[in-house]
PDB file of C-alpha atoms in Angstrom:
ATOM      1  CA  PRO A   1     -77.009  81.651-209.254  1.00 57.00           C
ATOM      2  CA  GLN A   2     -78.515  78.161-209.237  1.00 56.00           C
ATOM      3  CA  THR A   3     -76.410  76.965-212.205  1.00 62.00           C
ATOM      4  CA  SER A   4     -72.689  76.892-212.935  1.00 69.00           C
ATOM      5  CA  GLY A   5     -71.066  79.222-215.467  1.00 76.00           C
ATOM      6  CA  LEU A   6     -69.084  82.425-215.911  1.00 82.00           C
ATOM      7  CA  ARG A   7     -70.608  85.465-214.204  1.00 80.00           C
ATOM      8  CA  SER A   8     -69.670  89.144-214.457  1.00 83.00           C
ATOM      9  CA  ILE A   9     -69.949  91.446-211.454  1.00 82.00           C
ATOM     10  CA  ARG A  10     -70.688  95.122-212.105  1.00 77.00           C
ATOM     11  CA  ILE A  11     -70.320  97.669-209.298  1.00 75.00           C
ATOM     12  CA  LEU A  12     -71.748 101.179-209.663  1.00 71.00           C
ATOM     13  CA  SER A  13     -71.772 104.163-207.376  1.00 67.00           C
ATOM     14  CA  GLU A  14     -74.988 105.764-206.213  1.00 66.00           C
ATOM     15  CA  GLN A  15     -74.957 109.469-207.017  1.00 64.00           C
ATOM     16  CA  SER A  16     -78.279 111.294-206.774  1.00 63.00           C
ATOM     17  CA  GLY A  17     -80.038 108.220-208.069  1.00 65.00           C
ATOM     18  CA  ASN A  18     -77.795 108.156-211.159  1.00 69.00           C
ATOM     19  CA  PRO A  19     -74.912 105.637-211.019  1.00 65.00           C
ATOM     20  CA  CYS A  20     -73.397 107.114-214.200  1.00 68.00           C
ATOM     21  CA  ILE A  21     -72.324 110.322-212.437  1.00 69.00           C
ATOM     22  CA  PRO A  22     -68.818 109.795-210.945  1.00 67.00           C
ATOM     23  CA  ASN A  23     -68.139 110.952-207.398  1.00 69.00           C
ATOM     24  CA  HIS A  24     -64.689 110.470-205.876  1.00 69.00           C
ATOM     25  CA  LEU A  25     -66.163 110.764-202.389  1.00 71.00           C
ATOM     26  CA  LEU A  26     -67.851 107.424-202.961  1.00 69.00           C
ATOM     27  CA  CYS A  27     -64.632 105.664-203.954  1.00 72.00           C
ATOM     28  CA  GLY A  28     -63.004 103.126-201.651  1.00 74.00           C
ATOM     29  CA  THR A  29     -61.712  99.591-201.298  1.00 78.00           C
ATOM     30  CA  LEU A  30     -64.055  96.704-201.986  1.00 78.00           C
ATOM     31  CA  THR A  31     -63.705  93.055-201.055  1.00 82.00           C
ATOM     32  CA  ILE A  32     -65.521  90.483-203.179  1.00 82.00           C
ATOM     33  CA  THR A  33     -65.682  86.910-201.957  1.00 80.00           C
ATOM     34  CA  CYS A  34     -66.874  83.988-204.024  1.00 78.00           C
ATOM     35  CA  SER A  35     -67.604  80.519-202.719  1.00 75.00           C
ATOM     36  CA  GLY A  36     -68.844  77.231-204.097  1.00 75.00           C
ATOM     37  CA  ILE A  37     -72.387  75.952-204.034  1.00 79.00           C
ATOM     38  CA  PRO A  38     -73.359  75.026-200.458  1.00 87.00           C
ATOM     39  CA  ASP A  39     -73.963  71.394-199.596  1.00 91.00           C
ATOM     40  CA  PRO A  40     -77.596  70.275-199.688  1.00 94.00           C
ATOM     41  CA  PRO A  41     -79.427  69.858-196.357  1.00 95.00           C
ATOM     42  CA  PRO A  42     -78.698  66.589-194.500  1.00 96.00           C
ATOM     43  CA  TYR A  43     -82.329  65.574-195.085  1.00 97.00           C
ATOM     44  CA  ASP A  44     -82.018  65.942-198.868  1.00 96.00           C
ATOM     45  CA  ASP A  45     -83.038  62.315-199.488  1.00 93.00           C
ATOM     46  CA  PRO A  46     -85.383  59.860-197.733  1.00 92.00           C
ATOM     47  CA  CYS A  47     -82.628  57.955-195.911  1.00 89.00           C
ATOM     48  CA  GLY A  48     -81.572  61.208-194.254  1.00 94.00           C
ATOM     49  CA  ALA A  49     -85.126  62.214-193.369  1.00 96.00           C
ATOM     50  CA  ILE A  50     -85.724  64.122-190.138  1.00 96.00           C
ATOM     51  CA  SER A  51     -87.781  62.019-187.721  1.00 96.00           C
ATOM     52  CA  LEU A  52     -90.807  63.953-186.484  1.00 96.00           C
ATOM     53  CA  PRO A  53     -92.170  63.335-182.982  1.00 95.00           C
ATOM     54  CA  VAL A  54     -95.929  62.731-182.980  1.00 96.00           C
ATOM     55  CA  ASN A  55     -97.757  64.492-180.138  1.00 93.00           C
ATOM     56  CA  ALA A  56    -101.406  65.106-179.294  1.00 92.00           C
ATOM     57  CA  TYR A  57    -101.096  68.556-180.852  1.00 90.00           C
ATOM     58  CA  CYS A  58     -98.494  70.559-182.770  1.00 91.00           C
ATOM     59  CA  ALA A  59     -96.207  70.842-179.753  1.00 84.00           C
ATOM     60  CA  THR A  60     -92.834  70.353-181.431  1.00 85.00           C
ATOM     61  CA  SER A  61     -92.056  72.063-184.735  1.00 90.00           C
ATOM     62  CA  LEU A  62     -88.747  71.244-186.400  1.00 94.00           C
ATOM     63  CA  GLY A  63     -86.998  73.876-188.489  1.00 95.00           C
ATOM     64  CA  MET A  64     -86.024  72.848-192.020  1.00 96.00           C
ATOM     65  CA  THR A  65     -85.057  74.474-195.301  1.00 95.00           C
ATOM     66  CA  SER A  66     -85.379  73.549-198.953  1.00 94.00           C
ATOM     67  CA  SER A  67     -82.488  75.820-199.957  1.00 92.00           C
ATOM     68  CA  TRP A  68     -79.816  74.068-202.050  1.00 92.00           C
ATOM     69  CA  SER A  69     -81.782  70.820-202.024  1.00 93.00           C
ATOM     70  CA  THR A  70     -81.490  68.424-204.959  1.00 92.00           C
ATOM     71  CA  ALA A  71     -83.841  66.040-206.752  1.00 90.00           C
ATOM     72  CA  THR A  72     -84.526  62.586-205.332  1.00 88.00           C
ATOM     73  CA  GLN A  73     -83.949  59.936-207.962  1.00 78.00           C
ATOM     74  CA  GLY A  74     -86.288  56.962-208.137  1.00 73.00           C
ATOM     75  CA  VAL A  75     -89.326  58.510-206.469  1.00 82.00           C
ATOM     76  CA  PRO A  76     -92.078  59.456-208.938  1.00 79.00           C
ATOM     77  CA  PRO A  77     -93.086  63.138-209.140  1.00 84.00           C
ATOM     78  CA  ALA A  78     -95.792  64.073-206.659  1.00 90.00           C
ATOM     79  CA  SER A  79     -99.363  64.188-207.965  1.00 89.00           C
ATOM     80  CA  CYS A  80     -99.824  67.812-206.895  1.00 92.00           C
ATOM     81  CA  GLY A  81     -97.857  71.019-207.169  1.00 89.00           C
ATOM     82  CA  SER A  82     -95.267  71.716-209.815  1.00 88.00           C
ATOM     83  CA  TYR A  83     -92.177  69.681-208.959  1.00 89.00           C
ATOM     84  CA  ALA A  84     -89.015  71.234-210.433  1.00 87.00           C
ATOM     85  CA  GLY A  85     -86.324  68.966-209.015  1.00 85.00           C
ATOM     86  CA  ASN A  86     -85.741  70.124-205.434  1.00 90.00           C
ATOM     87  CA  ASP A  87     -87.050  68.312-202.353  1.00 95.00           C
ATOM     88  CA  VAL A  88     -86.321  67.549-198.699  1.00 97.00           C
ATOM     89  CA  TRP A  89     -87.631  64.761-196.482  1.00 97.00           C
ATOM     90  CA  ALA A  90     -89.010  64.006-193.038  1.00 97.00           C
ATOM     91  CA  SER A  91     -90.555  60.861-191.574  1.00 97.00           C
ATOM     92  CA  ALA A  92     -93.092  59.980-188.892  1.00 97.00           C
ATOM     93  CA  VAL A  93     -94.586  56.836-187.368  1.00 97.00           C
ATOM     94  CA  VAL A  94     -98.365  56.619-187.774  1.00 97.00           C
ATOM     95  CA  PRO A  95    -100.095  56.201-184.368  1.00 96.00           C
ATOM     96  CA  ALA A  96    -102.171  53.109-183.526  1.00 96.00           C
ATOM     97  CA  SER A  97    -105.335  54.999-184.476  1.00 95.00           C
ATOM     98  CA  GLY A  98    -104.103  55.423-188.053  1.00 96.00           C
ATOM     99  CA  VAL A  99    -104.599  59.188-187.712  1.00 96.00           C
ATOM    100  CA  LEU A 100    -101.690  61.493-188.497  1.00 97.00           C
ATOM    101  CA  VAL A 101    -101.714  65.214-189.231  1.00 96.00           C
ATOM    102  CA  VAL A 102     -98.706  66.953-190.775  1.00 97.00           C
ATOM    103  CA  GLN A 103     -98.605  70.740-190.728  1.00 95.00           C
ATOM    104  CA  VAL A 104     -96.221  73.192-192.388  1.00 95.00           C
ATOM    105  CA  ASP A 105     -95.514  76.765-191.354  1.00 94.00           C
ATOM    106  CA  GLN A 106     -93.705  78.589-194.148  1.00 93.00           C
ATOM    107  CA  VAL A 107     -91.214  80.933-192.525  1.00 93.00           C
ATOM    108  CA  GLY A 108     -88.945  82.108-195.327  1.00 92.00           C
ATOM    109  CA  ALA A 109     -90.387  79.839-197.992  1.00 93.00           C
ATOM    110  CA  VAL A 110     -92.917  81.320-200.396  1.00 90.00           C
ATOM    111  CA  ASP A 111     -94.856  78.383-201.841  1.00 91.00           C
ATOM    112  CA  LEU A 112     -94.221  74.784-200.786  1.00 94.00           C
ATOM    113  CA  ALA A 113     -96.052  71.575-201.611  1.00 95.00           C
ATOM    114  CA  MET A 114     -96.082  68.372-199.565  1.00 96.00           C
ATOM    115  CA  ALA A 115     -96.623  64.684-200.327  1.00 97.00           C
ATOM    116  CA  ILE A 116     -96.722  61.678-197.975  1.00 97.00           C
ATOM    117  CA  TYR A 117     -95.628  58.202-199.058  1.00 94.00           C
ATOM    118  CA  SER A 118     -95.617  54.692-197.661  1.00 91.00           C
ATOM    119  CA  ALA A 119     -92.597  52.486-198.340  1.00 84.00           C
ATOM    120  CA  PRO A 120     -91.044  49.418-196.708  1.00 76.00           C
ATOM    121  CA  ALA A 121     -87.658  51.185-196.551  1.00 77.00           C
ATOM    122  CA  CYS A 122     -86.090  54.541-197.333  1.00 81.00           C
ATOM    123  CA  THR A 123     -84.203  53.232-200.374  1.00 73.00           C
ATOM    124  CA  THR A 124     -85.457  54.560-203.690  1.00 69.00           C
ATOM    125  CA  ALA A 125     -86.406  52.778-206.904  1.00 71.00           C
ATOM    126  CA  TYR A 126     -83.888  50.599-208.681  1.00 78.00           C
ATOM    127  CA  LEU A 127     -83.422  48.970-212.079  1.00 84.00           C
ATOM    128  CA  LEU A 128     -83.676  45.223-212.383  1.00 88.00           C
ATOM    129  CA  GLY A 129     -83.257  42.710-215.190  1.00 90.00           C
ATOM    130  CA  GLY A 130     -85.794  39.980-215.894  1.00 93.00           C
ATOM    131  CA  THR A 131     -87.474  38.127-218.746  1.00 95.00           C
ATOM    132  CA  ARG A 132     -91.243  38.345-219.175  1.00 96.00           C
ATOM    133  CA  THR A 133     -93.473  36.650-221.735  1.00 96.00           C
ATOM    134  CA  THR A 134     -96.699  37.902-223.297  1.00 97.00           C
ATOM    135  CA  GLY A 135     -99.740  36.671-221.410  1.00 97.00           C
ATOM    136  CA  PHE A 136     -97.805  35.473-218.356  1.00 97.00           C
ATOM    137  CA  THR A 137     -97.144  37.041-214.955  1.00 97.00           C
ATOM    138  CA  LEU A 138     -93.899  35.175-214.226  1.00 97.00           C
ATOM    139  CA  VAL A 139     -90.609  37.108-214.410  1.00 96.00           C
ATOM    140  CA  THR A 140     -87.452  34.970-214.551  1.00 94.00           C
ATOM    141  CA  GLY A 141     -83.714  35.618-214.531  1.00 89.00           C
ATOM    142  CA  SER A 142     -84.109  38.476-212.080  1.00 88.00           C
ATOM    143  CA  ASN A 143     -82.815  39.254-208.569  1.00 88.00           C
ATOM    144  CA  THR A 144     -85.386  39.407-205.791  1.00 87.00           C
ATOM    145  CA  THR A 145     -82.995  40.474-203.022  1.00 81.00           C
ATOM    146  CA  GLY A 146     -84.684  43.257-201.037  1.00 73.00           C
ATOM    147  CA  MET A 147     -87.930  42.889-202.980  1.00 80.00           C
ATOM    148  CA  VAL A 148     -91.256  42.850-201.130  1.00 77.00           C
ATOM    149  CA  VAL A 149     -94.795  42.156-202.298  1.00 81.00           C
ATOM    150  CA  GLY A 150     -96.572  45.340-203.373  1.00 78.00           C
ATOM    151  CA  MET A 151     -93.629  47.098-204.999  1.00 80.00           C
ATOM    152  CA  ILE A 152     -94.624  48.876-208.218  1.00 82.00           C
ATOM    153  CA  VAL A 153     -93.024  47.459-211.379  1.00 90.00           C
ATOM    154  CA  THR A 154     -92.704  49.411-214.639  1.00 89.00           C
ATOM    155  CA  GLY A 155     -91.005  48.685-217.951  1.00 92.00           C
ATOM    156  CA  THR A 156     -91.536  47.388-221.483  1.00 94.00           C
ATOM    157  CA  GLY A 157     -94.499  45.033-221.688  1.00 95.00           C
ATOM    158  CA  ILE A 158     -95.641  45.748-218.134  1.00 95.00           C
ATOM    159  CA  PRO A 159     -99.155  47.280-217.784  1.00 95.00           C
ATOM    160  CA  ALA A 160     -99.563  50.453-215.720  1.00 89.00           C
ATOM    161  CA  GLY A 161    -100.298  49.810-212.051  1.00 84.00           C
ATOM    162  CA  THR A 162     -98.516  46.453-211.967  1.00 91.00           C
ATOM    163  CA  THR A 163     -97.022  45.377-208.637  1.00 86.00           C
ATOM    164  CA  VAL A 164     -94.971  42.474-207.295  1.00 89.00           C
ATOM    165  CA  ALA A 165     -97.581  39.782-206.501  1.00 93.00           C
ATOM    166  CA  SER A 166     -95.323  37.078-205.061  1.00 95.00           C
ATOM    167  CA  ILE A 167     -91.646  36.198-204.705  1.00 93.00           C
ATOM    168  CA  VAL A 168     -90.973  32.663-205.957  1.00 96.00           C
ATOM    169  CA  ASN A 169     -87.244  32.387-205.290  1.00 95.00           C
ATOM    170  CA  ALA A 170     -83.990  34.373-205.485  1.00 93.00           C
ATOM    171  CA  SER A 171     -84.359  34.981-209.236  1.00 94.00           C
ATOM    172  CA  THR A 172     -88.083  34.694-209.969  1.00 95.00           C
ATOM    173  CA  PHE A 173     -91.206  36.649-209.024  1.00 96.00           C
ATOM    174  CA  THR A 174     -94.750  37.120-210.293  1.00 96.00           C
ATOM    175  CA  MET A 175     -96.520  40.323-211.293  1.00 96.00           C
ATOM    176  CA  SER A 176    -100.096  41.326-210.558  1.00 94.00           C
ATOM    177  CA  ASN A 177    -100.751  41.754-214.295  1.00 96.00           C
ATOM    178  CA  ALA A 178     -99.685  39.638-217.252  1.00 97.00           C
ATOM    179  CA  ALA A 179     -97.000  40.998-219.571  1.00 97.00           C
ATOM    180  CA  THR A 180     -98.231  42.513-222.826  1.00 97.00           C
ATOM    181  CA  ALA A 181     -94.971  41.957-224.721  1.00 96.00           C
ATOM    182  CA  ASN A 182     -91.956  39.681-224.742  1.00 97.00           C
ATOM    183  CA  ALA A 183     -89.078  41.606-223.174  1.00 95.00           C
ATOM    184  CA  SER A 184     -85.887  41.216-221.201  1.00 93.00           C
ATOM    185  CA  SER A 185     -84.959  44.885-220.891  1.00 90.00           C
ATOM    186  CA  ALA A 186     -84.483  46.513-217.479  1.00 90.00           C
ATOM    187  CA  MET A 187     -87.531  47.084-215.284  1.00 91.00           C
ATOM    188  CA  GLN A 188     -87.890  49.717-212.589  1.00 86.00           C
ATOM    189  CA  VAL A 189     -89.027  48.478-209.205  1.00 85.00           C
ATOM    190  CA  ASN A 190     -90.506  51.292-207.167  1.00 77.00           C
ATOM    191  CA  ILE A 191     -91.299  50.980-203.474  1.00 74.00           C
ATOM    192  CA  TRP A 192     -92.979  54.370-203.144  1.00 83.00           C
ATOM    193  CA  THR A 193     -96.748  54.648-202.857  1.00 84.00           C
ATOM    194  CA  GLU A 194     -98.209  58.135-202.533  1.00 91.00           C
ATOM    195  CA  ILE A 195    -100.773  58.437-199.749  1.00 94.00           C
ATOM    196  CA  ALA A 196    -101.679  62.113-200.088  1.00 96.00           C
ATOM    197  CA  CYS A 197    -100.443  65.318-201.680  1.00 95.00           C
ATOM    198  CA  THR A 198    -101.361  68.962-201.106  1.00 94.00           C
ATOM    199  CA  THR A 199    -100.231  72.425-202.068  1.00 90.00           C
ATOM    200  CA  ASP A 200    -102.185  74.837-199.858  1.00 83.00           C
ATOM    201  CA  LEU A 201    -104.394  74.600-196.790  1.00 76.00           C
ATOM    202  CA  ASP A 202    -106.889  76.882-198.569  1.00 75.00           C
ATOM    203  CA  PRO A 203    -106.781  79.741-201.113  1.00 75.00           C
ATOM    204  CA  ASP A 204    -105.922  82.232-198.379  1.00 77.00           C
ATOM    205  CA  ASN A 205    -103.331  80.047-196.628  1.00 81.00           C
ATOM    206  CA  LEU A 206    -100.434  78.669-198.695  1.00 82.00           C
ATOM    207  CA  ASP A 207     -99.161  76.429-195.875  1.00 91.00           C
ATOM    208  CA  PRO A 208     -99.490  72.729-196.839  1.00 93.00           C
ATOM    209  CA  PHE A 209    -101.562  70.591-194.447  1.00 94.00           C
ATOM    210  CA  ILE A 210    -102.339  66.863-194.685  1.00 96.00           C
ATOM    211  CA  ALA A 211    -104.554  64.735-192.446  1.00 95.00           C
ATOM    212  CA  VAL A 212    -104.239  60.952-192.886  1.00 96.00           C
ATOM    213  CA  ASN A 213    -106.826  58.569-191.450  1.00 95.00           C
ATOM    214  CA  ASP A 214    -106.001  54.980-192.376  1.00 95.00           C
ATOM    215  CA  PRO A 215    -105.879  52.230-189.703  1.00 95.00           C
ATOM    216  CA  ALA A 216    -103.927  50.039-192.158  1.00 93.00           C
ATOM    217  CA  LEU A 217    -100.984  52.418-191.750  1.00 95.00           C
ATOM    218  CA  ALA A 218    -100.867  52.111-187.943  1.00 96.00           C
ATOM    219  CA  GLY A 219     -97.324  51.608-186.703  1.00 96.00           C
ATOM    220  CA  GLN A 220     -95.777  52.204-190.117  1.00 93.00           C
ATOM    221  CA  THR A 221     -93.187  54.843-190.968  1.00 94.00           C
ATOM    222  CA  VAL A 222     -94.367  57.272-193.617  1.00 96.00           C
ATOM    223  CA  TRP A 223     -92.103  59.557-195.617  1.00 96.00           C
ATOM    224  CA  ILE A 224     -92.920  63.249-196.008  1.00 97.00           C
ATOM    225  CA  ARG A 225     -91.635  65.045-199.099  1.00 97.00           C
ATOM    226  CA  LEU A 226     -91.571  68.845-199.241  1.00 96.00           C
ATOM    227  CA  PHE A 227     -90.676  70.806-202.342  1.00 95.00           C
ATOM    228  CA  PRO A 228     -90.961  74.392-203.625  1.00 93.00           C
ATOM    229  CA  GLU A 229     -93.525  74.735-206.368  1.00 87.00           C
ATOM    230  CA  SER A 230     -92.162  75.778-209.779  1.00 80.00           C
ATOM    231  CA  GLY A 231     -88.520  75.853-208.655  1.00 80.00           C
ATOM    232  CA  PRO A 232     -86.160  76.782-205.811  1.00 84.00           C
ATOM    233  CA  VAL A 233     -87.048  80.499-205.945  1.00 86.00           C
ATOM    234  CA  ASN A 234     -90.225  79.642-203.981  1.00 87.00           C
ATOM    235  CA  GLY A 235     -88.373  77.598-201.374  1.00 91.00           C
ATOM    236  CA  GLY A 236     -86.604  78.546-198.165  1.00 93.00           C
ATOM    237  CA  SER A 237     -87.028  77.942-194.461  1.00 95.00           C
ATOM    238  CA  PHE A 238     -90.103  76.412-192.849  1.00 96.00           C
ATOM    239  CA  GLU A 239     -91.271  74.579-189.731  1.00 96.00           C
ATOM    240  CA  LEU A 240     -92.852  71.141-189.744  1.00 96.00           C
ATOM    241  CA  CYS A 241     -94.772  69.211-187.101  1.00 96.00           C
ATOM    242  CA  ALA A 242     -96.783  65.998-186.860  1.00 97.00           C
ATOM    243  CA  PHE A 243     -99.529  65.172-184.394  1.00 96.00           C
ATOM    244  CA  GLU A 244    -102.451  62.887-183.588  1.00 96.00           C
ATOM    245  CA  PRO A 245    -105.478  65.034-182.776  1.00 90.00           C
ATOM    246  CA  THR A 246    -107.440  64.027-179.703  1.00 79.00           C
ATOM    247  CA  PRO A 247    -111.200  63.656-180.316  1.00 71.00           C
ATOM    248  CA  ASN A 248    -113.490  65.937-178.342  1.00 61.00           C
ATOM    249  CA  PHE A 249    -116.277  64.002-176.628  1.00 51.00           C
TER     250      PHE A 249
END
């Protein structure tokens, strides 16, 4: 079971396809062992992500599993698939060309989806105080420790798509859009920007496959999120590799 609660265990004999027919020859001693829920995989959150080597082809595949994984708080749901609260993470450094291919081979898993994100660090979104005024971009009375330009900011009176535009000092920053309401309630600062998301390579191949080609990402670490579509029943073991394809001239 994936949830806690009282469970009943019923054991029946198998007699000519009818378990209701008793047969003393099938009697014996049984041992039933119960254990707690296993720990999630060590790569259950971005800061524990498995680091993928990047070769010229898919030379090194790392084995992973989504079994017993948990939800990552602070990272928005992926734009594809049907995220149900279970994910695991890997990371890779984008080559100087800006080209990176990530390939999944579902071994025991049934239906996985994959998303790739850019972020200045593996830490997830956090809540932050700050006063904003209608028509102005300045946010005061905040805490800019760890903040970087480009982080997504959401909250009351903050238009969709707003980011950190500049950091003024230790308690003040500006937003890319002016506030639409006076507010001092908590804001969420999100460092995660989705680069790509995919569910299947094609209708006949359910293995996720993403090819990134963006020179602006060269040298940066990207974070790879894998999750079973529609819940953990579709998860399981899989292999993951990253590579930089060599052009054929």
